[in-house]
Structures are given as C-alpha cells and as structure tokens.
mmCIF file of C-alpha atoms in Angstrom:
data_model
loop_
_atom_site.group_PDB
_atom_site.id
_atom_site.type_symbol
_atom_site.label_atom_id
_atom_site.label_comp_id
_atom_site.label_asym_id
_atom_site.label_seq_id
_atom_site.Cartn_x
_atom_site.Cartn_y
_atom_site.Cartn_z
ATOM 1 C CA MET A 1 -33.084 -55.341 -13.281
ATOM 2 C CA THR A 2 -34.376 -52.523 -15.483
ATOM 3 C CA GLU A 3 -33.988 -48.893 -14.552
ATOM 4 C CA THR A 4 -37.458 -48.687 -12.966
ATOM 5 C CA GLU A 5 -37.881 -52.197 -11.520
ATOM 6 C CA ASP A 6 -38.119 -52.862 -7.821
ATOM 7 C CA GLY A 7 -35.524 -54.985 -6.100
ATOM 8 C CA PRO A 8 -36.216 -58.617 -5.292
ATOM 9 C CA ASP A 9 -38.132 -57.665 -2.125
ATOM 10 C CA GLY A 10 -40.362 -55.155 -3.936
ATOM 11 C CA VAL A 11 -38.418 -52.115 -2.699
ATOM 12 C CA LEU A 12 -36.566 -49.846 -5.125
ATOM 13 C CA PRO A 13 -32.819 -50.531 -4.782
ATOM 14 C CA LEU A 14 -31.917 -46.992 -3.656
ATOM 15 C CA ALA A 15 -35.044 -46.246 -1.617
ATOM 16 C CA GLY A 16 -34.021 -44.860 1.765
ATOM 17 C CA TYR A 17 -30.658 -43.607 0.482
ATOM 18 C CA THR A 18 -29.550 -40.024 -0.187
ATOM 19 C CA VAL A 19 -27.141 -39.549 -3.096
ATOM 20 C CA ALA A 20 -25.409 -36.259 -3.971
ATOM 21 C CA VAL A 21 -24.637 -35.181 -7.540
ATOM 22 C CA THR A 22 -21.663 -32.819 -7.935
ATOM 23 C CA ALA A 23 -21.783 -32.657 -11.744
ATOM 24 C CA ALA A 24 -22.185 -29.373 -13.584
ATOM 25 C CA ARG A 25 -23.059 -30.859 -16.975
ATOM 26 C CA ARG A 26 -25.835 -33.438 -17.403
ATOM 27 C CA LYS A 27 -26.658 -33.312 -13.702
ATOM 28 C CA GLU A 28 -30.384 -33.705 -14.386
ATOM 29 C CA GLU A 29 -29.716 -36.829 -16.460
ATOM 30 C CA LEU A 30 -27.689 -38.482 -13.715
ATOM 31 C CA GLY A 31 -30.165 -37.338 -11.077
ATOM 32 C CA ALA A 32 -33.047 -38.894 -13.010
ATOM 33 C CA LEU A 33 -31.209 -42.218 -13.260
ATOM 34 C CA LEU A 34 -30.764 -42.246 -9.477
ATOM 35 C CA ASP A 35 -34.260 -40.965 -8.715
ATOM 36 C CA ARG A 36 -35.874 -43.732 -10.780
ATOM 37 C CA ARG A 37 -34.109 -46.231 -8.578
ATOM 38 C CA GLY A 38 -35.571 -44.675 -5.446
ATOM 39 C CA ALA A 39 -32.779 -42.365 -4.236
ATOM 40 C CA ARG A 40 -33.324 -38.964 -2.708
ATOM 41 C CA VAL A 41 -31.066 -36.846 -4.920
ATOM 42 C CA VAL A 42 -29.207 -33.764 -3.655
ATOM 43 C CA TYR A 43 -27.801 -31.446 -6.320
ATOM 44 C CA ALA A 44 -24.644 -29.545 -5.414
ATOM 45 C CA PRO A 45 -22.665 -28.593 -8.543
ATOM 46 C CA ALA A 46 -19.077 -28.219 -7.399
ATOM 47 C CA ILE A 47 -17.859 -26.476 -10.565
ATOM 48 C CA ARG A 48 -19.031 -24.581 -13.600
ATOM 49 C CA ILE A 49 -17.586 -24.505 -17.079
ATOM 50 C CA VAL A 50 -16.406 -21.207 -18.507
ATOM 51 C CA PRO A 51 -16.124 -21.496 -22.317
ATOM 52 C CA LEU A 52 -13.415 -19.520 -24.060
ATOM 53 C CA ALA A 53 -14.920 -19.424 -27.551
ATOM 54 C CA ASP A 54 -14.704 -15.637 -27.664
ATOM 55 C CA ASP A 55 -11.567 -15.426 -25.567
ATOM 56 C CA THR A 56 -8.429 -13.799 -26.919
ATOM 57 C CA GLU A 57 -6.368 -16.547 -25.268
ATOM 58 C CA LEU A 58 -7.999 -19.249 -27.397
ATOM 59 C CA VAL A 59 -7.705 -17.109 -30.548
ATOM 60 C CA ALA A 60 -4.001 -16.610 -29.892
ATOM 61 C CA ALA A 61 -3.423 -20.315 -29.191
ATOM 62 C CA THR A 62 -5.234 -21.315 -32.384
ATOM 63 C CA LYS A 63 -3.256 -18.853 -34.519
ATOM 64 C CA GLN A 64 -0.028 -20.183 -32.995
ATOM 65 C CA VAL A 65 -1.022 -23.721 -33.978
ATOM 66 C CA LEU A 66 -1.626 -22.483 -37.531
ATOM 67 C CA THR A 67 1.818 -20.877 -37.927
ATOM 68 C CA ALA A 68 3.479 -24.158 -38.902
ATOM 69 C CA PRO A 69 2.551 -27.819 -39.525
ATOM 70 C CA VAL A 70 1.546 -29.820 -36.463
ATOM 71 C CA ASP A 71 2.910 -33.339 -36.009
ATOM 72 C CA LEU A 72 0.764 -34.605 -33.135
ATOM 73 C CA VAL A 73 -2.528 -33.511 -31.565
ATOM 74 C CA VAL A 74 -3.875 -34.669 -28.198
ATOM 75 C CA ALA A 75 -7.663 -34.317 -27.887
ATOM 76 C CA THR A 76 -8.589 -34.700 -24.217
ATOM 77 C CA THR A 77 -12.377 -34.201 -24.244
ATOM 78 C CA GLY A 78 -15.124 -34.462 -26.821
ATOM 79 C CA VAL A 79 -16.881 -31.214 -25.917
ATOM 80 C CA GLY A 80 -13.584 -29.347 -25.721
ATOM 81 C CA PHE A 81 -12.129 -30.570 -29.021
ATOM 82 C CA ARG A 82 -15.428 -30.019 -30.821
ATOM 83 C CA GLY A 83 -15.719 -26.538 -29.298
ATOM 84 C CA TRP A 84 -12.228 -25.647 -30.459
ATOM 85 C CA LEU A 85 -12.929 -26.649 -34.051
ATOM 86 C CA GLU A 86 -16.289 -24.854 -34.051
ATOM 87 C CA ALA A 87 -14.738 -21.681 -32.636
ATOM 88 C CA ALA A 88 -11.990 -21.743 -35.271
ATOM 89 C CA ASP A 89 -14.588 -22.192 -38.000
ATOM 90 C CA ALA A 90 -16.516 -19.181 -36.670
ATOM 91 C CA TRP A 91 -13.312 -17.125 -36.936
ATOM 92 C CA ASP A 92 -12.695 -18.404 -40.518
ATOM 93 C CA LEU A 93 -9.491 -20.120 -39.424
ATOM 94 C CA PRO A 94 -8.693 -23.303 -41.424
ATOM 95 C CA LEU A 95 -7.975 -25.452 -38.371
ATOM 96 C CA VAL A 96 -9.452 -28.776 -39.536
ATOM 97 C CA GLU A 97 -7.481 -28.735 -42.798
ATOM 98 C CA HIS A 98 -4.358 -27.737 -40.915
ATOM 99 C CA LEU A 99 -4.698 -30.693 -38.530
ATOM 100 C CA ARG A 100 -5.550 -33.256 -41.210
ATOM 101 C CA PRO A 101 -1.935 -34.440 -41.822
ATOM 102 C CA ALA A 102 -1.240 -34.741 -38.072
ATOM 103 C CA ARG A 103 -1.464 -37.843 -35.892
ATOM 104 C CA VAL A 104 -4.479 -37.146 -33.643
ATOM 105 C CA LEU A 105 -4.593 -38.995 -30.318
ATOM 106 C CA ALA A 106 -7.870 -39.245 -28.367
ATOM 107 C CA ARG A 107 -7.770 -39.494 -24.576
ATOM 108 C CA GLY A 108 -11.137 -41.260 -24.523
ATOM 109 C CA PRO A 109 -14.136 -42.342 -26.613
ATOM 110 C CA LYS A 110 -15.878 -38.951 -26.490
ATOM 111 C CA ALA A 111 -12.775 -37.226 -27.815
ATOM 112 C CA ARG A 112 -12.519 -39.960 -30.445
ATOM 113 C CA GLY A 113 -16.103 -39.260 -31.511
ATOM 114 C CA ALA A 114 -15.365 -35.541 -31.835
ATOM 115 C CA ILE A 115 -12.285 -36.270 -33.965
ATOM 116 C CA ARG A 116 -14.252 -38.518 -36.311
ATOM 117 C CA GLY A 117 -17.166 -36.082 -36.393
ATOM 118 C CA ALA A 118 -14.789 -33.452 -37.793
ATOM 119 C CA GLY A 119 -13.662 -35.790 -40.555
ATOM 120 C CA LEU A 120 -10.267 -36.395 -38.968
ATOM 121 C CA VAL A 121 -8.710 -39.782 -38.191
ATOM 122 C CA ASP A 122 -8.045 -40.829 -34.602
ATOM 123 C CA ALA A 123 -4.669 -42.565 -34.515
ATOM 124 C CA TRP A 124 -4.674 -44.004 -30.973
ATOM 125 C CA SER A 125 -6.403 -43.794 -27.604
ATOM 126 C CA PRO A 126 -5.536 -45.276 -24.170
ATOM 127 C CA GLU A 127 -7.622 -47.963 -22.494
ATOM 128 C CA SER A 128 -7.523 -46.080 -19.199
ATOM 129 C CA GLU A 129 -8.774 -42.781 -20.712
ATOM 130 C CA SER A 130 -6.010 -41.050 -18.712
ATOM 131 C CA SER A 131 -3.551 -38.339 -19.656
ATOM 132 C CA ALA A 132 -0.830 -40.312 -17.873
ATOM 133 C CA GLU A 133 -1.218 -43.189 -20.314
ATOM 134 C CA VAL A 134 -1.139 -40.746 -23.244
ATOM 135 C CA LEU A 135 2.169 -39.420 -21.927
ATOM 136 C CA ASP A 136 3.556 -42.945 -21.450
ATOM 137 C CA HIS A 137 2.556 -43.810 -25.024
ATOM 138 C CA LEU A 138 4.300 -40.770 -26.454
ATOM 139 C CA LEU A 139 7.434 -41.201 -24.310
ATOM 140 C CA SER A 140 7.659 -44.857 -25.341
ATOM 141 C CA GLY A 141 8.545 -43.801 -28.881
ATOM 142 C CA ALA A 142 5.391 -45.355 -30.326
ATOM 143 C CA GLU A 143 4.776 -42.151 -32.307
ATOM 144 C CA GLY A 144 8.439 -41.685 -33.141
ATOM 145 C CA PRO A 145 11.038 -39.309 -31.648
ATOM 146 C CA LEU A 146 9.485 -36.209 -30.097
ATOM 147 C CA GLU A 147 12.411 -33.801 -30.126
ATOM 148 C CA GLY A 148 11.738 -30.830 -32.381
ATOM 149 C CA ARG A 149 8.178 -31.908 -33.201
ATOM 150 C CA ARG A 150 5.113 -29.669 -32.749
ATOM 151 C CA ILE A 151 2.464 -31.141 -30.440
ATOM 152 C CA ALA A 152 -0.897 -29.422 -29.840
ATOM 153 C CA VAL A 153 -2.597 -30.362 -26.552
ATOM 154 C CA GLN A 154 -6.265 -29.430 -26.108
ATOM 155 C CA LEU A 155 -6.774 -28.627 -22.433
ATOM 156 C CA HIS A 156 -10.000 -29.415 -20.595
ATOM 157 C CA GLY A 157 -10.095 -27.024 -17.660
ATOM 158 C CA ASP A 158 -6.981 -28.495 -16.101
ATOM 159 C CA PRO A 159 -3.570 -27.241 -17.288
ATOM 160 C CA LEU A 160 -2.311 -30.877 -17.326
ATOM 161 C CA PRO A 161 1.124 -29.903 -15.964
ATOM 162 C CA ASP A 162 2.489 -33.476 -15.892
ATOM 163 C CA LEU A 163 1.594 -34.166 -19.522
ATOM 164 C CA VAL A 164 2.802 -30.804 -20.823
ATOM 165 C CA ALA A 165 6.044 -30.781 -18.811
ATOM 166 C CA GLY A 166 6.771 -34.412 -19.706
ATOM 167 C CA LEU A 167 6.485 -33.648 -23.417
ATOM 168 C CA ARG A 168 8.522 -30.453 -23.196
ATOM 169 C CA ARG A 169 11.362 -32.336 -21.498
ATOM 170 C CA THR A 170 11.765 -34.361 -24.699
ATOM 171 C CA GLY A 171 12.540 -31.214 -26.666
ATOM 172 C CA ALA A 172 9.120 -31.090 -28.320
ATOM 173 C CA GLU A 173 7.360 -27.782 -28.983
ATOM 174 C CA VAL A 174 4.143 -28.122 -26.990
ATOM 175 C CA LEU A 175 1.241 -25.832 -27.887
ATOM 176 C CA THR A 176 -1.446 -25.738 -25.208
ATOM 177 C CA VAL A 177 -4.993 -24.878 -26.281
ATOM 178 C CA PRO A 178 -7.286 -23.799 -23.384
ATOM 179 C CA VAL A 179 -10.789 -24.387 -24.760
ATOM 180 C CA TYR A 180 -12.605 -23.980 -21.466
ATOM 181 C CA ARG A 181 -11.812 -23.888 -17.793
ATOM 182 C CA TRP A 182 -13.408 -24.997 -14.543
ATOM 183 C CA VAL A 183 -14.165 -22.527 -11.773
ATOM 184 C CA LEU A 184 -16.238 -22.581 -8.598
ATOM 185 C CA PRO A 185 -19.982 -22.192 -9.184
ATOM 186 C CA GLU A 186 -21.431 -18.707 -8.927
ATOM 187 C CA ASP A 187 -23.559 -19.932 -6.011
ATOM 188 C CA VAL A 188 -21.328 -21.934 -3.678
ATOM 189 C CA ALA A 189 -24.039 -22.366 -1.019
ATOM 190 C CA PRO A 190 -25.183 -25.817 -2.263
ATOM 191 C CA VAL A 191 -21.681 -27.277 -2.246
ATOM 192 C CA ARG A 192 -21.013 -25.760 1.190
ATOM 193 C CA ARG A 193 -24.217 -27.382 2.453
ATOM 194 C CA LEU A 194 -23.075 -30.655 0.911
ATOM 195 C CA VAL A 195 -19.809 -30.480 2.865
ATOM 196 C CA GLY A 196 -21.825 -30.103 6.065
ATOM 197 C CA SER A 197 -24.136 -32.964 5.110
ATOM 198 C CA ILE A 198 -21.197 -35.261 4.363
ATOM 199 C CA VAL A 199 -19.525 -34.455 7.672
ATOM 200 C CA ALA A 200 -22.827 -35.061 9.503
ATOM 201 C CA GLY A 201 -23.383 -38.351 7.669
ATOM 202 C CA GLN A 202 -26.620 -37.090 6.139
ATOM 203 C CA VAL A 203 -25.786 -38.387 2.651
ATOM 204 C CA ASP A 204 -24.949 -41.975 1.796
ATOM 205 C CA ALA A 205 -23.018 -41.499 -1.440
ATOM 206 C CA VAL A 206 -21.499 -38.666 -3.479
ATOM 207 C CA THR A 207 -21.117 -39.043 -7.243
ATOM 208 C CA PHE A 208 -18.365 -37.406 -9.281
ATOM 209 C CA THR A 209 -18.148 -37.094 -13.072
ATOM 210 C CA SER A 210 -14.980 -34.974 -13.311
ATOM 211 C CA ALA A 211 -11.716 -34.587 -11.453
ATOM 212 C CA PRO A 212 -12.157 -30.784 -11.110
ATOM 213 C CA ALA A 213 -15.467 -31.351 -9.271
ATOM 214 C CA ALA A 214 -13.758 -33.714 -6.842
ATOM 215 C CA ALA A 215 -10.913 -31.247 -6.294
ATOM 216 C CA SER A 216 -13.393 -28.397 -5.864
ATOM 217 C CA LEU A 217 -15.347 -30.228 -3.139
ATOM 218 C CA LEU A 218 -12.115 -30.845 -1.237
ATOM 219 C CA GLN A 219 -11.100 -27.192 -1.689
ATOM 220 C CA VAL A 220 -14.440 -25.890 -0.372
ATOM 221 C CA ALA A 221 -14.202 -28.231 2.624
ATOM 222 C CA GLU A 222 -10.721 -26.900 3.420
ATOM 223 C CA GLU A 223 -11.928 -23.299 3.152
ATOM 224 C CA LEU A 224 -14.696 -24.119 5.638
ATOM 225 C CA GLY A 225 -12.207 -25.690 8.031
ATOM 226 C CA SER A 226 -13.825 -29.094 7.511
ATOM 227 C CA GLY A 227 -11.265 -30.758 5.258
ATOM 228 C CA ALA A 228 -10.159 -33.440 7.718
ATOM 229 C CA ASP A 229 -13.739 -34.126 8.833
ATOM 230 C CA LEU A 230 -14.926 -34.536 5.245
ATOM 231 C CA VAL A 231 -12.121 -36.970 4.435
ATOM 232 C CA ALA A 232 -12.863 -38.938 7.613
ATOM 233 C CA ALA A 233 -16.582 -39.164 6.744
ATOM 234 C CA MET A 234 -15.843 -40.334 3.198
ATOM 235 C CA ARG A 235 -13.457 -42.953 4.493
ATOM 236 C CA ASP A 236 -16.193 -44.261 6.759
ATOM 237 C CA ARG A 237 -19.916 -44.050 6.042
ATOM 238 C CA VAL A 238 -20.227 -41.759 2.993
ATOM 239 C CA MET A 239 -19.363 -43.572 -0.237
ATOM 240 C CA ALA A 240 -17.535 -41.784 -3.079
ATOM 241 C CA VAL A 241 -18.491 -43.067 -6.525
ATOM 242 C CA ALA A 242 -16.425 -41.715 -9.443
ATOM 243 C CA VAL A 243 -17.151 -42.221 -13.120
ATOM 244 C CA GLY A 244 -13.552 -43.328 -13.768
ATOM 245 C CA ALA A 245 -9.964 -43.400 -12.554
ATOM 246 C CA VAL A 246 -9.135 -39.886 -13.772
ATOM 247 C CA THR A 247 -12.120 -38.440 -11.916
ATOM 248 C CA ALA A 248 -11.178 -40.394 -8.787
ATOM 249 C CA GLY A 249 -7.622 -38.992 -8.794
ATOM 250 C CA PRO A 250 -8.060 -36.036 -6.369
ATOM 251 C CA LEU A 251 -10.117 -38.194 -3.991
ATOM 252 C CA GLU A 252 -7.651 -41.075 -3.942
ATOM 253 C CA ALA A 253 -4.796 -38.596 -3.436
ATOM 254 C CA ALA A 254 -6.624 -37.327 -0.327
ATOM 255 C CA GLY A 255 -6.943 -40.878 0.999
ATOM 256 C CA ILE A 256 -10.625 -41.295 0.104
ATOM 257 C CA PRO A 257 -11.483 -44.728 -1.339
ATOM 258 C CA THR A 258 -13.697 -44.682 -4.425
ATOM 259 C CA ARG A 259 -15.944 -47.045 -6.318
ATOM 260 C CA GLN A 260 -15.841 -46.879 -10.103
ATOM 261 C CA PRO A 261 -17.828 -48.563 -12.873
ATOM 262 C CA GLU A 262 -16.020 -50.595 -15.524
ATOM 263 C CA ARG A 263 -17.076 -48.100 -18.211
ATOM 264 C CA ALA A 264 -16.893 -44.339 -17.739
ATOM 265 C CA ARG A 265 -20.545 -43.592 -18.556
ATOM 266 C CA LEU A 266 -23.393 -41.978 -16.618
ATOM 267 C CA GLY A 267 -25.576 -45.070 -16.852
ATOM 268 C CA ALA A 268 -22.744 -47.251 -15.590
ATOM 269 C CA LEU A 269 -22.109 -44.759 -12.768
ATOM 270 C CA ALA A 270 -25.755 -44.990 -11.665
ATOM 271 C CA ARG A 271 -25.624 -48.799 -11.813
ATOM 272 C CA GLU A 272 -22.480 -48.750 -9.674
ATOM 273 C CA VAL A 273 -24.334 -46.777 -7.000
ATOM 274 C CA VAL A 274 -27.216 -49.279 -7.218
ATOM 275 C CA ALA A 275 -24.800 -52.180 -6.772
ATOM 276 C CA ARG A 276 -22.588 -50.764 -4.037
ATOM 277 C CA LEU A 277 -24.908 -48.975 -1.621
ATOM 278 C CA PRO A 278 -27.308 -51.842 -0.809
ATOM 279 C CA GLU A 279 -24.493 -54.398 -0.591
ATOM 280 C CA ARG A 280 -22.809 -52.237 2.038
ATOM 281 C CA ASP A 281 -25.823 -52.734 4.296
ATOM 282 C CA PRO A 282 -26.415 -56.493 4.639
ATOM 283 C CA VAL A 283 -29.847 -58.011 5.101
ATOM 284 C CA LEU A 284 -29.955 -59.375 8.650
ATOM 285 C CA GLN A 285 -31.882 -62.540 9.518
ATOM 286 C CA LEU A 286 -33.602 -61.812 12.801
ATOM 287 C CA SER A 287 -35.757 -64.230 14.731
ATOM 288 C CA GLY A 288 -38.902 -64.243 12.629
ATOM 289 C CA SER A 289 -38.062 -61.368 10.254
ATOM 290 C CA THR A 290 -35.470 -59.810 7.924
ATOM 291 C CA LEU A 291 -33.979 -56.346 8.384
ATOM 292 C CA GLN A 292 -31.816 -54.060 6.285
ATOM 293 C CA VAL A 293 -30.829 -50.654 7.665
ATOM 294 C CA ARG A 294 -30.416 -48.027 4.937
ATOM 295 C CA GLY A 295 -29.576 -44.348 5.094
ATOM 296 C CA THR A 296 -32.857 -42.937 6.403
ATOM 297 C CA ALA A 297 -35.001 -46.056 6.388
ATOM 298 C CA ALA A 298 -35.264 -49.708 7.334
ATOM 299 C CA VAL A 299 -36.518 -52.529 5.147
ATOM 300 C CA VAL A 300 -38.393 -55.044 7.339
ATOM 301 C CA ASP A 301 -39.702 -58.157 5.596
ATOM 302 C CA GLY A 302 -39.732 -56.322 2.268
ATOM 303 C CA ARG A 303 -41.453 -53.225 3.687
ATOM 304 C CA LEU A 304 -39.690 -49.840 3.516
ATOM 305 C CA VAL A 305 -40.117 -47.737 6.655
ATOM 306 C CA GLU A 306 -38.726 -44.182 6.726
ATOM 307 C CA LEU A 307 -37.382 -43.275 10.171
ATOM 308 C CA PRO A 308 -36.367 -40.033 11.957
ATOM 309 C CA PRO A 309 -32.653 -39.395 12.638
ATOM 310 C CA GLY A 310 -32.716 -40.534 16.291
ATOM 311 C CA PRO A 311 -34.356 -43.949 15.775
ATOM 312 C CA ILE A 312 -32.350 -44.706 12.605
ATOM 313 C CA GLY A 313 -29.113 -43.818 14.449
ATOM 314 C CA VAL A 314 -29.933 -46.240 17.258
ATOM 315 C CA LEU A 315 -31.025 -48.952 14.834
ATOM 316 C CA ARG A 316 -27.832 -48.596 12.788
ATOM 317 C CA ALA A 317 -25.700 -48.970 15.922
ATOM 318 C CA LEU A 318 -27.569 -52.155 16.861
ATOM 319 C CA ALA A 319 -27.289 -53.501 13.305
ATOM 320 C CA ARG A 320 -23.507 -53.125 13.351
ATOM 321 C CA ARG A 321 -23.430 -55.867 16.018
ATOM 322 C CA PRO A 322 -26.534 -58.003 15.511
ATOM 323 C CA GLY A 323 -27.259 -60.180 18.515
ATOM 324 C CA ALA A 324 -24.874 -58.263 20.780
ATOM 325 C CA VAL A 325 -26.151 -56.125 23.632
ATOM 326 C CA VAL A 326 -25.448 -52.409 23.184
ATOM 327 C CA ALA A 327 -25.620 -50.388 26.387
ATOM 328 C CA ARG A 328 -27.779 -47.282 26.620
ATOM 329 C CA PRO A 329 -24.830 -44.911 27.294
ATOM 330 C CA GLU A 330 -23.186 -46.096 24.079
ATOM 331 C CA LEU A 331 -26.403 -45.537 22.137
ATOM 332 C CA VAL A 332 -26.604 -41.949 23.405
ATOM 333 C CA GLY A 333 -23.682 -41.161 21.109
ATOM 334 C CA CYS A 334 -25.760 -42.272 18.103
ATOM 335 C CA LEU A 335 -28.395 -39.582 18.658
ATOM 336 C CA PRO A 336 -28.011 -36.516 16.423
ATOM 337 C CA GLY A 337 -27.190 -33.505 18.543
ATOM 338 C CA GLY A 338 -26.674 -35.624 21.631
ATOM 339 C CA GLY A 339 -29.229 -36.556 24.295
ATOM 340 C CA ASP A 340 -29.521 -38.858 27.273
ATOM 341 C CA GLU A 341 -30.634 -42.386 28.113
ATOM 342 C CA HIS A 342 -34.253 -41.305 28.224
ATOM 343 C CA ALA A 343 -33.914 -40.098 24.619
ATOM 344 C CA VAL A 344 -32.558 -43.545 23.715
ATOM 345 C CA GLU A 345 -35.590 -45.161 25.321
ATOM 346 C CA MET A 346 -37.888 -42.864 23.344
ATOM 347 C CA ALA A 347 -36.040 -43.737 20.111
ATOM 348 C CA VAL A 348 -36.482 -47.446 20.830
ATOM 349 C CA THR A 349 -40.191 -46.891 21.530
ATOM 350 C CA ARG A 350 -40.545 -45.199 18.143
ATOM 351 C CA LEU A 351 -38.631 -48.023 16.443
ATOM 352 C CA ARG A 352 -40.961 -50.620 17.901
ATOM 353 C CA ALA A 353 -44.009 -48.619 16.868
ATOM 354 C CA ALA A 354 -42.722 -48.340 13.295
ATOM 355 C CA LEU A 355 -41.092 -51.745 12.789
ATOM 356 C CA GLY A 356 -42.950 -54.053 15.176
ATOM 357 C CA ARG A 357 -42.081 -55.055 18.721
ATOM 358 C CA GLY A 358 -39.977 -58.063 17.786
ATOM 359 C CA VAL A 359 -37.215 -56.122 16.023
ATOM 360 C CA VAL A 360 -35.518 -54.474 19.025
ATOM 361 C CA GLU A 361 -35.185 -56.529 22.200
ATOM 362 C CA THR A 362 -34.591 -55.130 25.716
ATOM 363 C CA VAL A 363 -31.980 -56.828 27.879
ATOM 364 C CA VAL A 364 -32.890 -55.740 31.421
ATOM 365 C CA LYS A 365 -30.339 -53.469 33.106
ATOM 366 C CA ARG A 366 -27.937 -53.903 30.175
ATOM 367 C CA GLY A 367 -29.319 -52.321 27.011
ATOM 368 C CA TYR A 368 -30.813 -53.376 23.681
ATOM 369 C CA ARG A 369 -30.057 -55.838 20.893
ATOM 370 C CA LEU A 370 -31.384 -57.179 17.613
ATOM 371 C CA PRO A 371 -32.461 -60.805 18.178
ATOM 372 C CA VAL A 372 -30.732 -63.154 15.724
#
C-alpha cells in the first residue's frame, strides 16, 4: 500500500481514527504522513528544544574538552553533535581537529551521519540505538581500560545519569557537553487538552518521537491530578506508539505498553500506526454485512460512516461482544456524560438511520445485539 492508497475496502486505513502527535521537531512531517492515510491529527507538542549555542555552559564545556587530548567521544544525537561542532567553529575553537584522534562512538544512525559529515570516523554504534548499550560496550572492555581516560559525552536534553555515573565509576574522566535541553512548551494548553482527551478516550493513538516528550506528557498529567487516569486509558483503549525503545522508556516504566516500528524513522512510525490501529478493531461478519468500529466512525460494507459520540459508544460496546445481548442499563454507561435508557434508544435509532436497520438488532425486553 502506498502512502495515499485506500485500504482494500476503499477506505483510507486511518479514516475514523484520531492520532495525537507530541513531537516538537518535524511534527508537520509526521502529521502529514498520518493525514494522508486518513487520520484526524491532533498536535500537542509536549516539549520544546532550547539550544545552547550561545550559552556560557556549552562554551565552558567545549574549552574543558580542549584542555587535553580526548580518548573517547560519545555522540548521542545527530542534531546535537552537529550543533556542537558548528558552535565551536563559530567561536574559532579547533574542536574537530582536537577530536580527530579520538574513538568516536555514535548512539544511532543520525549521530553517525553527523560524525561522518564532520570528516570524523565513527568507530562503533549499538544496534539498539540506546545509551544503555553504549555503556555496556564501554564497560565490556571493547574500547580498552577506561580508568584515567578522558571521555566526552554529548548530551541531548537528558543528563544521562546512568551512562555518566557508570563511566565515572570506572575511574574515567567524563566530560559532559550539554548542547541543548528539553523543557515544557511555552504554551502548555495543547498538551493539557491532550491529557484530557486521552483520559476521555477521545484519541485512538498517541505518537512519541523522543523520551523527553513521553516523560513530559506523564509529568503534565500528574500536575493535573490525572496521572493514574492517563495511565489507565493508555493501558486500555488509547494506543501508545513510540519511534523506538529509548523513546518508549518512560512509558514502559509507567506500565504503559507501547508499539514500536522495527526502524526508528518517522515513516516507519506512521506505518506502525497504520498497521496497529485497524488490526485492533476486527472486521465483524454480520448477517448480510461487514462491520468495523473505529474511533469516531464505522465501516459498513466498505462505506465509512462518521458517528456522534453517543451512537459510536453504544456500537463499540455491542461490537465487543458480537452476537451477545447487551442490556440497556449497561449501554447507559457507554454514553458520554451519562444518560438514561431513553438516550440509549435514541442512540440506537441514530445508528440504524446511519448504518441501515439490519446492523443493530432489538431483543425484546432484554436489550440489543449485533446479529452474527
């Protein structure tokens, strides 16, 4: 399937689904990939990047690196490592030449590209693209004894306490280089609204492209007093899709399951959403028709029908147990904001008007069911 093709039934694969984007960088690119597949995209940047190119802290760290030869360098991000070298060049500091004799380790392919782009040689990079594997590699002795050696670690918004402390315990001199840092966005209203939407089940999936964004969403939820509710929603109906294992870390630590593509790329992340959301909602074979219940819509015999919150809530409850009778009092709980049995009857009337009379069947004095 190409990026703009319909699914096999003629309906775009993400039509009827709402997907949130928490990215700060390249959010429009990811949003466009999801939009082309039919998703309603909600933008709620959970972080912003504060560069330190003119910061005295970065100047001081760079000058400290230059005071003596460096044995090992850990480049954690492409944009960060490239920004460090460019800032040093602007200050007329000979950083590239100083690092040339060192063994330069890349945490991932983007960092590797930045190393090569500067004319340096990347010595090694982990398959997992994780700082933990970098630490394991160094502690294994693969780069030789670490005691007494100078190791420069380019930070990427996270102080990487485990990596830095693990190296310092070996007796190495660890020089941390804070190229940029992550902070909450200037306007936190969108991410606060996203927390409310997740808790209310009004989004179907949330995408994450960095661990700080995942941690920030959890932090905002806690500050709003909704931390437990957000975790519960993302364990149930709202799917978390992370670009890779490092990004998924804060979510997994909070007990939130994540889906991840095989390759940590935006295109692969979008394809993971395309693969996982529709498969979560099976296509039901009803008597005489097919039905798939999506986030805000139903697909009936290859026809997408957008539905209001009340009818879609009732339909989703029936679809969880196709063929079984669901009593009206139970269906009341599926109505947003509550209601009564009359409201359930009205929702069923609207479903029949939108989907056809054969989709929802009345079982007299008992309730409703989907005929299978």
